[in-house]
Short mmCIF file of C-alpha atoms and ligand atoms in Angstrom, two decimals:
data_model
loop_
_atom_site.label_atom_id
_atom_site.label_comp_id
_atom_site.label_asym_id
_atom_site.label_seq_id
_atom_site.Cartn_x
_atom_site.Cartn_y
_atom_site.Cartn_z
CA MET A 1 153.33 -13.06 86.30
CA ASN A 2 152.92 -13.39 82.46
CA ARG A 3 156.23 -13.47 80.89
CA ARG A 4 155.63 -11.12 78.17
CA HIS A 5 154.46 -8.48 80.60
CA SER A 6 157.40 -9.05 82.73
CA VAL A 7 159.99 -8.57 79.92
CA GLU A 8 157.92 -5.44 78.55
CA SER A 9 158.12 -3.96 81.99
CA ALA A 10 162.00 -4.70 82.20
CA GLY A 11 162.15 -2.30 79.16
CA MET A 12 162.62 -4.93 76.60
CA PRO A 13 160.25 -3.89 73.85
CA CYS A 14 157.89 -6.43 71.98
CA ARG A 15 158.53 -4.71 68.53
CA ALA A 16 158.51 -6.68 65.20
CA PRO A 17 161.50 -8.80 64.81
CA LEU A 18 164.55 -7.18 62.91
CA HIS A 19 165.81 -9.21 60.01
CA ILE A 20 169.57 -9.12 58.95
CA ASP A 21 170.04 -10.34 55.68
CA MET A 22 174.09 -9.75 55.31
CA LEU A 23 175.21 -13.24 55.61
CA PRO A 24 174.47 -16.60 53.75
CA TYR A 25 171.89 -17.17 56.67
CA PRO A 26 169.22 -15.26 58.20
CA VAL A 27 169.64 -13.56 61.37
CA VAL A 28 166.61 -12.61 63.39
CA VAL A 29 166.57 -10.22 66.49
CA GLY A 30 163.57 -9.73 68.41
CA ALA A 31 161.39 -10.92 71.52
CA PHE A 32 159.37 -14.32 71.50
CA LEU A 33 160.71 -15.69 68.39
CA GLU A 34 158.94 -18.86 68.60
CA ARG A 35 156.74 -18.44 65.58
CA GLU A 36 159.87 -17.31 63.45
CA VAL A 37 161.71 -20.41 64.78
CA ALA A 38 158.76 -22.68 63.79
CA ALA A 39 158.26 -21.08 60.41
CA PHE A 40 161.86 -21.04 59.40
CA LEU A 41 162.15 -24.59 60.14
CA ASN A 42 158.89 -25.22 58.30
CA SER A 43 160.08 -23.26 55.26
CA ARG A 44 163.08 -25.64 54.87
CA SER A 45 160.58 -28.77 55.58
CA MET A 46 162.90 -29.63 58.64
CA LYS A 47 160.37 -31.57 60.55
CA ARG A 48 162.85 -33.39 62.94
CA VAL A 49 164.38 -31.11 65.47
CA VAL A 50 166.30 -31.85 68.65
CA LEU A 51 166.87 -28.95 70.97
CA LEU A 52 170.18 -28.89 73.01
CA CYS A 53 170.29 -26.36 75.76
CA ASP A 54 172.49 -24.83 78.59
CA ARG A 55 170.62 -26.32 81.67
CA ARG A 56 170.33 -22.50 82.86
CA VAL A 57 168.05 -21.74 80.17
CA GLU A 58 165.94 -24.97 79.94
CA GLU A 59 162.68 -22.91 80.71
CA HIS A 60 163.27 -20.97 77.43
CA ALA A 61 164.27 -24.09 75.55
CA TYR A 62 160.92 -25.84 76.66
CA ARG A 63 158.63 -22.87 75.62
CA TYR A 64 160.49 -22.65 72.12
CA ALA A 65 160.05 -26.62 71.79
CA GLU A 66 156.27 -26.23 72.41
CA ALA A 67 156.12 -24.41 69.10
CA LEU A 68 157.81 -27.13 67.13
CA PRO A 69 156.32 -30.69 66.29
CA LYS A 70 154.91 -32.57 69.23
CA GLY A 71 157.52 -34.64 71.15
CA THR A 72 160.60 -32.42 69.98
CA PRO A 73 163.17 -33.66 72.50
CA VAL A 74 164.93 -31.10 74.70
CA LEU A 75 168.42 -32.25 75.98
CA ALA A 76 169.98 -30.00 78.78
CA PHE A 77 173.72 -29.93 79.85
CA PRO A 78 175.15 -28.21 82.47
CA LEU A 79 177.73 -25.80 80.71
CA GLY A 80 179.85 -23.01 81.71
CA GLU A 81 183.28 -21.91 80.40
CA ARG A 82 185.04 -24.57 82.58
CA ARG A 83 182.89 -27.31 80.84
CA LYS A 84 183.44 -26.12 77.38
CA ARG A 85 185.75 -29.09 76.70
CA LEU A 86 185.91 -32.06 74.41
CA ARG A 87 184.40 -34.34 77.31
CA THR A 88 181.36 -32.16 77.14
CA VAL A 89 181.11 -32.69 73.26
CA GLU A 90 181.34 -36.33 73.88
CA ALA A 91 178.41 -36.33 76.17
CA VAL A 92 176.43 -34.26 73.69
CA LEU A 93 177.36 -36.48 70.77
CA ASP A 94 176.39 -39.58 72.89
CA ALA A 95 173.03 -38.07 73.92
CA LEU A 96 172.19 -37.21 70.08
CA ALA A 97 172.82 -40.82 69.34
CA GLU A 98 170.85 -42.04 72.22
CA ALA A 99 167.72 -39.91 71.18
CA GLY A 100 168.13 -41.47 67.88
CA VAL A 101 169.03 -38.13 66.08
CA ASP A 102 169.97 -39.04 62.37
CA ARG A 103 171.06 -36.93 59.43
CA GLN A 104 167.78 -35.86 58.56
CA SER A 105 167.51 -33.86 61.87
CA THR A 106 168.17 -30.42 62.78
CA VAL A 107 169.98 -29.17 65.95
CA LEU A 108 168.54 -26.23 67.50
CA GLY A 109 171.17 -24.95 70.28
CA VAL A 110 169.83 -22.77 72.97
CA GLY A 111 172.09 -20.79 75.46
CA GLY A 112 174.82 -18.47 75.57
CA GLY A 113 178.39 -18.28 73.90
CA VAL A 114 179.48 -21.52 75.39
CA ALA A 115 176.32 -23.15 74.28
CA GLY A 116 176.60 -22.07 70.83
CA ASP A 117 180.37 -22.69 70.54
CA LEU A 118 180.07 -26.23 71.94
CA PHE A 119 176.63 -27.22 70.28
CA GLY A 120 177.70 -25.99 67.08
CA PHE A 121 180.87 -28.03 67.13
CA ALA A 122 178.94 -31.18 68.34
CA ALA A 123 176.55 -30.63 65.38
CA ALA A 124 179.45 -30.16 62.95
CA SER A 125 180.88 -33.35 63.98
CA TYR A 126 177.81 -35.47 64.73
CA MET A 127 177.37 -37.99 61.52
CA ARG A 128 179.96 -35.84 59.91
CA GLY A 129 177.50 -32.79 60.38
CA VAL A 130 173.89 -31.97 60.72
CA PRO A 131 172.30 -28.56 60.25
CA PHE A 132 172.46 -26.21 63.11
CA VAL A 133 170.38 -23.34 64.29
CA ASN A 134 171.71 -21.08 66.99
CA LEU A 135 169.31 -19.60 69.58
CA ALA A 136 171.26 -17.10 71.38
CA THR A 137 170.17 -16.08 75.23
CA SER A 138 173.14 -14.10 76.20
CA VAL A 139 174.45 -10.69 75.13
CA VAL A 140 177.80 -12.15 74.14
CA ALA A 141 176.04 -14.97 72.18
CA MET A 142 173.75 -12.34 70.64
CA VAL A 143 176.26 -9.80 69.54
CA ASP A 144 179.06 -11.98 68.63
CA ALA A 145 179.40 -15.68 69.27
CA SER A 146 176.25 -16.83 67.36
CA VAL A 147 177.30 -15.01 64.13
CA GLY A 148 180.30 -15.94 61.81
CA GLY A 149 180.44 -19.92 62.15
CA LYS A 150 183.35 -20.12 64.55
CA THR A 151 182.62 -23.07 66.79
CA GLY A 152 184.71 -25.05 69.56
CA VAL A 153 185.94 -25.83 72.83
CA ASP A 154 189.06 -24.96 74.94
CA LEU A 155 192.03 -27.34 75.42
CA ALA A 156 194.29 -27.42 78.78
CA ALA A 157 196.92 -25.51 76.57
CA GLY A 158 194.26 -22.31 75.98
CA LYS A 159 191.02 -21.27 74.83
CA ASN A 160 189.21 -22.20 71.86
CA LEU A 161 191.97 -24.29 70.48
CA ALA A 162 189.85 -27.24 69.24
CA GLY A 163 187.16 -26.34 66.79
CA ALA A 164 185.74 -26.06 63.25
CA PHE A 165 184.31 -23.15 61.23
CA CYS A 166 180.70 -24.25 60.51
CA ASP A 167 177.93 -21.98 59.69
CA PRO A 168 174.87 -22.19 61.28
CA ILE A 169 171.68 -22.33 58.93
CA ALA A 170 169.95 -19.49 61.02
CA VAL A 171 170.46 -17.36 64.03
CA PHE A 172 167.89 -16.16 66.24
CA ALA A 173 168.58 -13.45 68.86
CA ALA A 174 165.77 -14.14 71.45
CA ILE A 175 165.68 -10.83 73.21
CA GLU A 176 163.27 -11.82 75.86
CA THR A 177 165.61 -14.40 77.40
CA LEU A 178 167.92 -11.49 78.47
CA ASP A 179 165.25 -11.14 81.13
CA THR A 180 166.73 -14.07 83.04
CA LEU A 181 170.22 -13.36 82.17
CA PRO A 182 171.93 -12.33 85.57
CA ALA A 183 172.67 -8.48 85.78
CA ARG A 184 176.23 -9.32 85.89
CA GLN A 185 176.18 -11.21 82.59
CA LEU A 186 174.07 -8.46 80.90
CA ARG A 187 176.50 -5.92 81.96
CA GLU A 188 179.81 -7.80 81.21
CA GLY A 189 178.32 -8.83 77.63
CA LEU A 190 178.61 -5.10 76.85
CA GLY A 191 182.53 -5.75 76.50
CA GLU A 192 181.73 -7.20 72.94
CA VAL A 193 179.57 -4.43 72.14
CA VAL A 194 181.90 -1.70 72.92
CA LYS A 195 184.33 -3.65 70.64
CA HIS A 196 182.11 -3.37 67.84
CA ALA A 197 181.46 0.12 68.47
CA ILE A 198 185.32 1.00 68.54
CA LEU A 199 185.60 -0.72 65.19
CA GLU A 200 182.64 1.32 63.68
CA GLY A 201 183.18 4.66 65.52
CA GLY A 202 180.68 7.38 64.84
CA VAL A 203 177.16 6.81 66.01
CA ALA A 204 177.79 3.46 67.24
CA PHE A 205 180.18 4.66 69.95
CA THR A 206 178.26 8.05 70.78
CA ARG A 207 174.92 5.73 71.13
CA LEU A 208 176.52 3.81 73.91
CA GLU A 209 177.80 7.01 75.60
CA GLU A 210 174.16 8.70 75.47
CA LEU A 211 172.71 5.25 77.03
CA ALA A 212 175.44 4.71 79.66
CA SER A 213 173.52 6.28 82.42
CA LEU A 214 170.24 4.56 81.81
CA SER A 215 169.60 1.34 83.70
CA LEU A 216 170.58 -1.59 81.58
CA ARG A 217 167.18 -3.06 81.91
CA ALA A 218 165.80 0.14 80.03
CA TRP A 219 168.06 -0.32 77.05
CA PRO A 220 166.71 -0.89 73.61
CA TRP A 221 168.34 -4.30 73.39
CA ASP A 222 166.86 -5.34 70.06
CA ALA A 223 168.40 -2.10 68.41
CA ILE A 224 171.85 -2.38 70.02
CA VAL A 225 172.25 -6.29 69.34
CA ALA A 226 171.09 -5.79 65.67
CA GLU A 227 173.66 -2.97 65.16
CA SER A 228 176.50 -4.90 66.70
CA ILE A 229 175.53 -7.99 64.46
CA ARG A 230 175.68 -5.72 61.44
CA ILE A 231 179.18 -4.34 62.47
CA LYS A 232 180.22 -7.96 62.99
CA SER A 233 178.66 -9.29 59.81
CA ALA A 234 180.32 -6.78 57.47
CA LEU A 235 183.80 -7.98 58.55
CA VAL A 236 182.67 -11.62 58.62
CA LEU A 237 181.16 -11.65 55.15
CA ASP A 238 184.08 -11.49 52.84
CA ASP A 239 186.69 -13.13 55.15
CA ARG A 240 185.04 -16.50 56.46
CA LEU A 241 188.27 -18.13 57.43
CA GLU A 242 189.62 -15.25 59.24
CA SER A 243 192.57 -14.64 56.68
CA GLY A 244 192.17 -10.73 56.49
CA ARG A 245 189.84 -8.16 57.80
CA ARG A 246 188.15 -10.47 60.01
CA GLU A 247 191.06 -10.28 62.35
CA LEU A 248 189.96 -6.95 63.50
CA LEU A 249 187.14 -8.39 65.51
CA ASN A 250 189.99 -9.83 67.85
CA LEU A 251 190.62 -6.19 69.28
CA GLY A 252 191.24 -6.78 72.90
CA HIS A 253 191.03 -10.48 72.44
CA THR A 254 194.71 -11.48 72.64
CA PHE A 255 194.69 -9.98 76.24
CA ALA A 256 191.29 -11.28 77.07
CA HIS A 257 192.06 -15.03 76.37
CA GLY A 258 195.33 -14.76 78.34
CA LEU A 259 193.48 -13.29 81.26
CA GLU A 260 190.81 -15.71 81.13
CA TYR A 261 193.45 -18.59 80.89
CA ALA A 262 195.33 -17.15 83.70
CA THR A 263 192.33 -16.83 85.99
CA ASP A 264 191.25 -20.42 85.20
CA TYR A 265 188.18 -18.76 83.74
CA ARG A 266 187.25 -16.94 86.65
CA LEU A 267 186.82 -13.78 84.62
CA SER A 268 183.92 -13.97 82.37
CA HIS A 269 184.74 -13.42 78.57
CA GLY A 270 182.90 -10.28 78.45
CA ALA A 271 184.80 -8.89 81.56
CA ALA A 272 188.11 -10.20 79.98
CA VAL A 273 187.20 -8.18 76.66
CA SER A 274 186.80 -5.00 78.73
CA ILE A 275 190.01 -5.35 80.47
CA GLY A 276 191.79 -6.43 77.13
CA LEU A 277 190.15 -3.30 75.22
CA ARG A 278 191.99 -1.14 78.13
CA ALA A 279 195.16 -3.08 77.43
CA ALA A 280 194.96 -2.68 73.60
CA GLY A 281 194.42 1.06 73.95
CA LEU A 282 197.55 0.99 76.46
CA LEU A 283 199.54 -0.95 74.19
CA ALA A 284 198.54 1.46 71.16
CA ILE A 285 199.61 4.62 73.18
CA ARG A 286 203.11 2.82 73.75
CA ARG A 287 203.42 2.29 69.91
CA LYS A 288 202.50 6.04 69.69
CA MET A 289 199.52 4.87 67.41
CA PHE A 290 196.64 6.04 69.65
CA SER A 291 196.12 9.63 71.46
CA ARG A 292 195.76 9.71 75.28
CA GLU A 293 192.47 11.74 74.54
CA GLU A 294 191.09 9.05 72.54
CA HIS A 295 192.11 6.38 75.08
CA ARG A 296 190.34 8.54 77.83
CA ARG A 297 187.21 8.56 75.80
CA LEU A 298 187.32 4.83 75.60
CA ILE A 299 188.18 4.41 79.30
CA SER A 300 185.39 6.86 80.28
CA LEU A 301 182.76 4.87 78.40
CA LEU A 302 183.88 1.42 80.04
CA THR A 303 183.76 3.25 83.32
CA GLN A 304 180.55 4.45 82.82
CA LEU A 305 179.15 1.15 81.86
CA LYS A 306 180.85 -0.34 85.01
CA LEU A 307 182.98 -2.85 83.09
CA PRO A 308 186.22 -3.91 84.70
CA LEU A 309 189.29 -2.24 83.56
CA HIS A 310 191.74 -4.41 85.96
CA ASP A 311 191.93 -7.56 87.82
CA GLU A 312 194.11 -7.82 91.05
CA ASP A 313 194.33 -11.41 91.27
CA PHE A 314 196.22 -13.03 88.20
CA GLU A 315 199.89 -13.96 87.49
CA THR A 316 201.47 -11.91 84.82
CA GLU A 317 203.51 -14.91 83.23
CA GLY A 318 200.31 -16.84 83.28
CA VAL A 319 198.49 -14.30 80.93
CA LEU A 320 201.76 -14.13 78.68
CA GLU A 321 201.37 -18.15 78.45
CA GLY A 322 197.98 -17.94 77.59
CA MET A 323 198.67 -15.21 74.91
CA ALA A 324 201.39 -17.22 73.58
CA ALA A 325 198.98 -20.15 72.97
CA ASP A 326 196.61 -17.91 71.14
CA LYS A 327 195.81 -18.80 67.35
CA LYS A 328 196.74 -15.31 66.71
CA ALA A 329 200.43 -15.76 67.69
CA ARG A 330 202.57 -16.36 64.36
CA ASN A 331 206.02 -18.13 64.49
CA GLY A 332 205.88 -17.46 68.15
CA ALA A 333 205.70 -13.56 67.90
CA LEU A 334 202.50 -11.96 69.25
CA ARG A 335 200.71 -9.86 66.86
CA PHE A 336 197.79 -7.49 68.00
CA VAL A 337 194.75 -5.56 66.78
CA LEU A 338 195.27 -2.24 68.02
CA PRO A 339 193.35 1.13 67.71
CA ARG A 340 194.50 4.30 65.87
CA ALA A 341 191.33 6.06 66.84
CA ILE A 342 187.67 5.42 67.81
CA GLY A 343 186.62 4.14 64.25
CA GLU A 344 189.99 3.17 62.77
CA VAL A 345 191.55 -0.06 64.19
CA GLU A 346 194.67 -1.68 62.46
CA ARG A 347 195.80 -5.61 62.57
CA GLY A 348 198.95 -7.47 62.54
CA ILE A 349 201.01 -5.30 64.67
CA ALA A 350 203.94 -7.15 66.17
CA VAL A 351 205.14 -6.09 69.60
CA PRO A 352 208.04 -6.96 71.59
CA LEU A 353 207.39 -9.26 74.62
CA SER A 354 208.74 -6.78 77.14
CA THR A 355 206.14 -4.10 75.92
CA VAL A 356 203.27 -6.50 76.08
CA ARG A 357 204.64 -7.63 79.64
CA ALA A 358 204.67 -4.09 80.92
CA VAL A 359 201.03 -3.40 79.73
CA VAL A 360 199.91 -6.77 81.35
CA GLU A 361 201.45 -5.64 84.49
CA ARG A 362 199.48 -2.44 84.50
CA LEU A 363 196.25 -4.40 84.38
CA HIS A 364 196.62 -5.20 88.16
CA THR A 365 195.71 -1.70 89.14
CA VAL A 366 193.33 1.02 87.52
N1 NAD B 1 182.32 -18.11 68.27
C1 NAD B 1 182.60 -16.94 68.46
O1 NAD B 1 182.69 -16.24 67.38
C2 NAD B 1 182.66 -16.27 69.85
C3 NAD B 1 182.71 -14.91 69.91
C4 NAD B 1 182.61 -14.44 71.25
C5 NAD B 1 182.71 -15.33 72.50
N2 NAD B 1 182.81 -16.50 72.21
C6 NAD B 1 182.62 -17.42 73.34
O2 NAD B 1 181.52 -17.40 74.19
C7 NAD B 1 181.70 -17.66 75.43
C8 NAD B 1 181.01 -16.63 76.30
O3 NAD B 1 179.71 -16.40 76.12
P1 NAD B 1 178.85 -15.98 77.26
O4 NAD B 1 179.41 -15.00 78.17
O5 NAD B 1 177.31 -16.08 76.82
O6 NAD B 1 178.93 -17.29 78.36
P2 NAD B 1 178.06 -18.40 78.82
O7 NAD B 1 177.36 -19.17 77.66
O8 NAD B 1 178.78 -19.15 79.80
O9 NAD B 1 176.79 -17.64 79.38
C9 NAD B 1 177.07 -16.72 80.91
C10 NAD B 1 176.27 -17.27 81.92
O10 NAD B 1 174.95 -16.98 81.68
C11 NAD B 1 174.12 -18.00 81.68
N3 NAD B 1 173.17 -17.86 80.82
C12 NAD B 1 173.14 -17.67 79.29
N4 NAD B 1 171.99 -17.19 79.06
C13 NAD B 1 170.95 -17.18 80.01
C14 NAD B 1 169.77 -16.50 80.20
N5 NAD B 1 169.15 -15.98 78.98
N6 NAD B 1 169.06 -16.85 81.34
C15 NAD B 1 170.00 -17.04 82.61
N7 NAD B 1 171.26 -17.58 82.54
C16 NAD B 1 171.92 -17.45 81.17
C17 NAD B 1 175.03 -19.34 81.49
O11 NAD B 1 174.48 -20.55 81.93
C18 NAD B 1 176.36 -19.00 81.96
O12 NAD B 1 176.09 -19.22 83.50
C19 NAD B 1 183.16 -17.84 75.64
O13 NAD B 1 183.47 -19.37 75.65
C20 NAD B 1 183.66 -17.21 74.37
O14 NAD B 1 184.74 -17.86 73.82
C21 NAD B 1 182.75 -17.03 71.14
#
């Protein structure tokens, strides 16, 4: 079956791409962006390009390579969170050197959030930095990981502990690639979309409540992705290095990173974020910041979206250990981003360990 047809029939429209010009680099959201990618590279006179891709999206990477100068290499790597490590970066750097990539070359990274973080980091270090274009193929990558310039990998001590701030020169959210994203990844990626909707409130949140009963394959993904990117971009714009308002984007993430660490990355990032959002709500209720009514609204949305709210199989102490290693900890004290209401979120809230432990315990059950 013709792929364009299959994507349209899956409810993913082939409308004109949406251009978001809020950041120092262009962000384009739409289906089948081969022409847009080629035109962007041409406009910058970037003739030498190498594609790095997650092996699972090789088919998409080759399709995009076809629109680029003949002979553009495609280098594929098996990825996944457990491979988001320095040893994989080394393998990528070796492959770039072997392919004869030089400082006049541009790296186009194709894949989900792991690919973006890892290839972005490799591009930032290769020959002290070559330009990086991010072509995002998962919901998490499109709405979050590709935008904002955070790159890096996990260490044994915790998630994302080695990395660099390094902006891409362009981001393309290739909506048609969601057609091959497994249903579970498509759904769990909504954890980050809900996070952005809590930060923004208003229509961003009610739209998700309205869409929740529809099949995910029928969602207007280009509009949803573009809105999420706009919400993130507004926070990233004036705070590139995360010293201020950008921290709000970590809503639910201290818990999420602790859960991912404690489950040895069995939980996907999106699933952990969903549970982390519930945990942030529970903690905010204990701090008397957040009403039970608002919390019920949040839980109702996560439930309707069939996102996880608990996990039976983790050690509480493991989560606390992962949280302590989180970059958001300062002088050993855990500080949280917590909601006051849907649409009103506060950062830098220190919470006693005993309260955090009690909330983590609650996450074993619904
Ligand atoms: N840098 C940031 O600001 C930032 C923000 C959010 C998340 N992240 C990171 O992103 C990662 C999570 O991203 P993710 O959920 O995309 O994980 P992922 O990259 O591992 O992708 C999830 C799974 O889907 C597969 N996949 C991706 N796109 C596909 C497609 N179109 N078709 C078929 N299979 C596809 C991947 O191979 C993988 O198996 C985490 O490591 C997280 O820390 C980074």
